[in-house]
Amino acid sequence: MAAEMALIKPISKFSTNPTRSTFFTTRKFNTTTVKMSATSSQPATTSKKPGKKANKNTIKESLLTPRFYTTDFDEMETLFNTEINKNLNQSEFQALLQEFKTDYNQTHFVRNKEFKEAADKMEGPLRQIFVEFLERSCTAEFSGFLLYKELGRRLKKTNPVVAEIFSLMSRDEARHAGFLNKGLSDFNLALDLGFLTKARKYTFFKPKFIFYATYLSEKIGYWRYITIYRHLKENPEYQCYPIFKYFENWCQDENRHGDFFSALLKAQPQFLNDWKAKLWSRFFCLSVYVTMYLNDCQRSAFYEGIGLDTKEFDMHVLIETNRTTARIFPAVLDVENPEFKRKLDRMVVINEKILAIGESEDIPFVKNLKRIPLIAALASEILAAYLMPPVESGSVDFAEFEPQIVY
Ligand SMILES: [Fe+2]
Ligand SMILES: [Fe+2]
């Protein structure tokens, strides 16, 4: 996984631990233990644990904070039981498994001394926003690692081929999260992923929603990484930190993950071929797109810091992701209609006002009162965007689908 899909409303949720669901990074020469699973090819990084009074840098939880996901694993087992589901094309999954086993990026994520040197040169607000980018990206990647690892474990008996692919995808995500976390160490910070696993809330999605949401998350991640990579290749003067040089191969992992979900969806035609599937497809597209747009517009300093116009970048990513998604989802949003962007921009303005209330000196009661009309306005913009005439899409002929490298 690479992109965040936080605005999506949970169907229901539970917490493995009722403690506050913030996570922390420690400051100043303290780093925390980073615990990855055995499926990770990254060795666990161990260093000094922070004391209880360590200076903690919290990230505020909001609708837009990256989430962790869980699902109904029993239903997943039924969906992937080859005796029950005759649509499962095992030869296609075998082919995909070979792709994953090839492990194209096995030796890709190797760091060098440029990282620390570049981090040391970064100062002021850019440094701060850069750290936040690393933290959020690491959390989003790690979220994928946890979900795929569990799916790999739970599907082992029912469908060993699909299970192994999930395990190999969790290997990729662990690598991505680990690489980002090592990036944080250049800033003398580290996410405590073991703590995060236990303390964070998990959002529950039924399997079909996991398929829509993760497909979109992988494909949008692909388009984000490749767009940043291409931009920085053309404009090397903005290459302020070497992590972006790794995005070209990295995004191919995300693309393969997305293709795997595409194959999973094809094996479950009931999730693609009726009016409900169309409504859910549009819902998930909208949730993922709005989440990205609002998140990125809150952090335009980061995108400007690497020489991008935030809104232009986002619209490019949205349009490309939507075109890719239209190959498999039965309906997508008309993101190329200028009215869609106008709606997104109005959401940004409303969201900024909501954020400003949060930062004001008012007492909580007054803040909540002031928020009500704005939240209503935001909800009505989102609903209006959802109700825009959609683009009918999808394909009953999936012959063109083959695992492939896309540049
Ligand atoms: Fe990833
Ligand atoms: Fe991924």
mmCIF file with all atom_site columns, N, CA and C and ligand atoms in Angstrom, residues 1-2 140-141 172-173 176-177 218 225 250 253-254 257, ligand 1:
data_model
loop_
_atom_site.group_PDB
_atom_site.id
_atom_site.type_symbol
_atom_site.label_atom_id
_atom_site.label_alt_id
_atom_site.label_comp_id
_atom_site.label_asym_id
_atom_site.label_entity_id
_atom_site.label_seq_id
_atom_site.pdbx_PDB_ins_code
_atom_site.Cartn_x
_atom_site.Cartn_y
_atom_site.Cartn_z
_atom_site.occupancy
_atom_site.B_iso_or_equiv
_atom_site.pdbx_formal_charge
_atom_site.auth_seq_id
_atom_site.auth_comp_id
_atom_site.auth_asym_id
_atom_site.auth_atom_id
_atom_site.pdbx_PDB_model_num
ATOM   1  N  N  . MET A 1 1   ? 0.845  -1.179 0.000  1.00 0.00 ? 1   MET A N  1
ATOM   2  C  CA . MET A 1 1   ? 0.000  0.000  0.000  1.00 0.00 ? 1   MET A CA 1
ATOM   3  C  C  . MET A 1 1   ? 0.884  1.233  0.000  1.00 0.00 ? 1   MET A C  1
ATOM   4  N  N  . ALA A 1 2   ? 0.411  2.274  -0.552 1.00 0.00 ? 2   ALA A N  1
ATOM   5  C  CA . ALA A 1 2   ? 1.257  3.450  -0.580 1.00 0.00 ? 2   ALA A CA 1
ATOM   6  C  C  . ALA A 1 2   ? 0.484  4.704  -0.245 1.00 0.00 ? 2   ALA A C  1
ATOM   7  N  N  . ALA A 1 140 ? 1.306  4.518  6.190  1.00 0.00 ? 140 ALA A N  1
ATOM   8  C  CA . ALA A 1 140 ? 0.452  3.961  5.124  1.00 0.00 ? 140 ALA A CA 1
ATOM   9  C  C  . ALA A 1 140 ? 1.047  2.648  4.597  1.00 0.00 ? 140 ALA A C  1
ATOM   10 N  N  . GLU A 1 141 ? 2.361  2.617  4.405  1.00 0.00 ? 141 GLU A N  1
ATOM   11 C  CA . GLU A 1 141 ? 3.007  1.388  3.927  1.00 0.00 ? 141 GLU A CA 1
ATOM   12 C  C  . GLU A 1 141 ? 2.880  0.279  4.974  1.00 0.00 ? 141 GLU A C  1
ATOM   13 N  N  . ASP A 1 172 ? 7.005  -6.771 0.469  1.00 0.00 ? 172 ASP A N  1
ATOM   14 C  CA . ASP A 1 172 ? 7.260  -5.488 -0.217 1.00 0.00 ? 172 ASP A CA 1
ATOM   15 C  C  . ASP A 1 172 ? 6.923  -4.306 0.685  1.00 0.00 ? 172 ASP A C  1
ATOM   16 N  N  . GLU A 1 173 ? 5.750  -4.382 1.326  1.00 0.00 ? 173 GLU A N  1
ATOM   17 C  CA . GLU A 1 173 ? 5.316  -3.236 2.143  1.00 0.00 ? 173 GLU A CA 1
ATOM   18 C  C  . GLU A 1 173 ? 6.227  -3.054 3.357  1.00 0.00 ? 173 GLU A C  1
ATOM   19 N  N  . HIS A 1 176 ? 9.144  -1.225 2.126  1.00 0.00 ? 176 HIS A N  1
ATOM   20 C  CA . HIS A 1 176 ? 8.845  0.200  1.897  1.00 0.00 ? 176 HIS A CA 1
ATOM   21 C  C  . HIS A 1 176 ? 8.780  0.959  3.227  1.00 0.00 ? 176 HIS A C  1
ATOM   22 N  N  . ALA A 1 177 ? 8.045  0.366  4.177  1.00 0.00 ? 177 ALA A N  1
ATOM   23 C  CA . ALA A 1 177 ? 7.910  1.036  5.489  1.00 0.00 ? 177 ALA A CA 1
ATOM   24 C  C  . ALA A 1 177 ? 9.274  1.139  6.160  1.00 0.00 ? 177 ALA A C  1
ATOM   25 N  N  . GLU A 1 218 ? -3.390 1.231  -3.916 1.00 0.00 ? 218 GLU A N  1
ATOM   26 C  CA . GLU A 1 218 ? -2.172 0.798  -4.621 1.00 0.00 ? 218 GLU A CA 1
ATOM   27 C  C  . GLU A 1 218 ? -1.977 1.587  -5.917 1.00 0.00 ? 218 GLU A C  1
ATOM   28 N  N  . TYR A 1 225 ? 3.931  8.093  -6.850 1.00 0.00 ? 225 TYR A N  1
ATOM   29 C  CA . TYR A 1 225 ? 5.375  7.867  -6.866 1.00 0.00 ? 225 TYR A CA 1
ATOM   30 C  C  . TYR A 1 225 ? 5.971  8.126  -8.246 1.00 0.00 ? 225 TYR A C  1
ATOM   31 N  N  . TRP A 1 250 ? 10.231 1.355  -7.012 1.00 0.00 ? 250 TRP A N  1
ATOM   32 C  CA . TRP A 1 250 ? 9.316  1.219  -5.871 1.00 0.00 ? 250 TRP A CA 1
ATOM   33 C  C  . TRP A 1 250 ? 7.870  1.210  -6.364 1.00 0.00 ? 250 TRP A C  1
ATOM   34 N  N  . ASP A 1 253 ? 6.290  -1.963 -7.552 1.00 0.00 ? 253 ASP A N  1
ATOM   35 C  CA . ASP A 1 253 ? 5.719  -2.847 -6.524 1.00 0.00 ? 253 ASP A CA 1
ATOM   36 C  C  . ASP A 1 253 ? 4.243  -2.500 -6.334 1.00 0.00 ? 253 ASP A C  1
ATOM   37 N  N  . GLU A 1 254 ? 3.969  -1.211 -6.208 1.00 0.00 ? 254 GLU A N  1
ATOM   38 C  CA . GLU A 1 254 ? 2.576  -0.785 -5.965 1.00 0.00 ? 254 GLU A CA 1
ATOM   39 C  C  . GLU A 1 254 ? 1.694  -1.153 -7.161 1.00 0.00 ? 254 GLU A C  1
ATOM   40 N  N  . HIS A 1 257 ? 0.918  -4.764 -6.946 1.00 0.00 ? 257 HIS A N  1
ATOM   41 C  CA . HIS A 1 257 ? -0.076 -5.013 -5.895 1.00 0.00 ? 257 HIS A CA 1
ATOM   42 C  C  . HIS A 1 257 ? -1.477 -4.675 -6.417 1.00 0.00 ? 257 HIS A C  1
HETATM 43 FE FE . FE  B 2 .   ? 4.148  0.032  -0.644 1.00 0.00 ? 1   FE  B FE 1
#
